[in-house]
Short mmCIF file of C-alpha atoms in Angstrom, two decimals:
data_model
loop_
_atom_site.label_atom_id
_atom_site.label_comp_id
_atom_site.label_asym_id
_atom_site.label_seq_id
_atom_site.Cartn_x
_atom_site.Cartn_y
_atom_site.Cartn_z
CA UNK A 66 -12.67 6.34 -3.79
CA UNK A 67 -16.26 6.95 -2.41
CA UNK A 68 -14.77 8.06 1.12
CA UNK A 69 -12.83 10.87 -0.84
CA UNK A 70 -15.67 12.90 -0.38
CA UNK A 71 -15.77 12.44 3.48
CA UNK A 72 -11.61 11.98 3.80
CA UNK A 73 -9.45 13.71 0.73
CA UNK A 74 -6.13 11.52 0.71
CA UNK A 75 -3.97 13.46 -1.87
CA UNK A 76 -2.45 10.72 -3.10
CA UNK A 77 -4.54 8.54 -3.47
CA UNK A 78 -5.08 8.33 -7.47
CA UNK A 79 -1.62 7.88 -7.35
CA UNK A 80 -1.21 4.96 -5.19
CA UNK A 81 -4.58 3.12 -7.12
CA UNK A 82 -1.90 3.98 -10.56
CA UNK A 83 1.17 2.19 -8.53
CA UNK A 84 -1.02 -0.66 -7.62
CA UNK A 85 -2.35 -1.22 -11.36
CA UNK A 86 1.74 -1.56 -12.61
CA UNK A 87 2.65 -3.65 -10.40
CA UNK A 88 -0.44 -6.05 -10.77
CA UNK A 89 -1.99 -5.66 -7.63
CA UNK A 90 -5.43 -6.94 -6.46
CA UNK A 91 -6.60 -3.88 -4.84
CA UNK A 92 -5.78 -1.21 -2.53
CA UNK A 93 -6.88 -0.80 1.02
CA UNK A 94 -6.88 2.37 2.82
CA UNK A 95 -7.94 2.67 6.72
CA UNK A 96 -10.66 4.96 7.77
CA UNK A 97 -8.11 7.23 9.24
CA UNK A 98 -6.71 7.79 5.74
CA UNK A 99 -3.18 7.18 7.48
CA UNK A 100 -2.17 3.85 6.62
CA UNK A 101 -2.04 1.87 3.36
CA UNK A 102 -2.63 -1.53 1.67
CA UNK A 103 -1.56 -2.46 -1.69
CA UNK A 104 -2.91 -6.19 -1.71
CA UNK A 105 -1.89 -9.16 -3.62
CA UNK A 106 -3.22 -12.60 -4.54
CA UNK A 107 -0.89 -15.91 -3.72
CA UNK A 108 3.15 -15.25 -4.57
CA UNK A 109 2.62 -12.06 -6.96
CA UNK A 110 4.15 -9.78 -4.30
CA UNK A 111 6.80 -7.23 -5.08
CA UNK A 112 7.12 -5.62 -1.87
CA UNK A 113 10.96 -4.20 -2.72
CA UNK A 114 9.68 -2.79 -6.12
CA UNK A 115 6.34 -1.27 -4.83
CA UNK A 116 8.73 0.37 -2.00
CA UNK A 117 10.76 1.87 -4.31
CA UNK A 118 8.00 3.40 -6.62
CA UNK A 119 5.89 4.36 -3.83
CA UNK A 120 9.45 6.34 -2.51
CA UNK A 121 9.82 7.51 -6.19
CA UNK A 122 6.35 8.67 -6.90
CA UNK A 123 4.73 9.35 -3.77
CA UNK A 124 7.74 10.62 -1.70
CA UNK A 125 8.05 10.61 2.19
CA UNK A 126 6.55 6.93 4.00
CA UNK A 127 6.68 6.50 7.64
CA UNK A 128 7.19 2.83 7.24
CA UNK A 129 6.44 -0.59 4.82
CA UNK A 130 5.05 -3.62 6.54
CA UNK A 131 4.75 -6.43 4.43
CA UNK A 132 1.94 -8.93 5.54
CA UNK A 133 0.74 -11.79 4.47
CA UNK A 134 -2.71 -13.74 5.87
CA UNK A 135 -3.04 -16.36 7.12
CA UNK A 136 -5.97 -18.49 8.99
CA UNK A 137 -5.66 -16.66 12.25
CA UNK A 138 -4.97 -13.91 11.31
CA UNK A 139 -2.37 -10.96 9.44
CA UNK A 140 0.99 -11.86 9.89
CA UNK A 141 4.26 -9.27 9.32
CA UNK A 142 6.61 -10.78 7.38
CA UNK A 143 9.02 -8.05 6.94
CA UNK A 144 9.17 -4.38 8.08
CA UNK A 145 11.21 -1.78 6.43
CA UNK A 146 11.86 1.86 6.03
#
């Protein structure tokens, strides 16, 4: 929220709500304020529901990626429009 000041992402407030229903850790936004994390601990990951809230609420999304860590590294573990 602090880089708001430097970067105004519209919806952000809304994304930080989406994140809170579905029981998400956190969300992560990069400094270009064009792409978007919604991060999860372990198995809680919804990544079908928070597409179709984020379609719902937000509206128009490039794409999803849905990425899991690992020890070397992100890993995409299914990509989706």
């Amino acid at each position: 929220r602090e880089n708001q000041k430097l970067l105004y992402k519209p919806k952000l407030e809304k994304i930080i709500d989406i994140s809170k229903k579905l029981g998400a850790s956190g969300v992560n936004i990069a400094h270009s304020g064009t792409v978007v994390g919604i991060m999860f601990l372990g198995d809680n990951n919804n990544f079908n529901l928070a597409k179709r809230l984020i379609r719902n609420e937000i509206g128009f999304v490039n794409r999803f990626f849905e990425t899991k860590t690992t020890n070397i590294g992100p890993e995409i573990v299914k990509e989706g429009n």
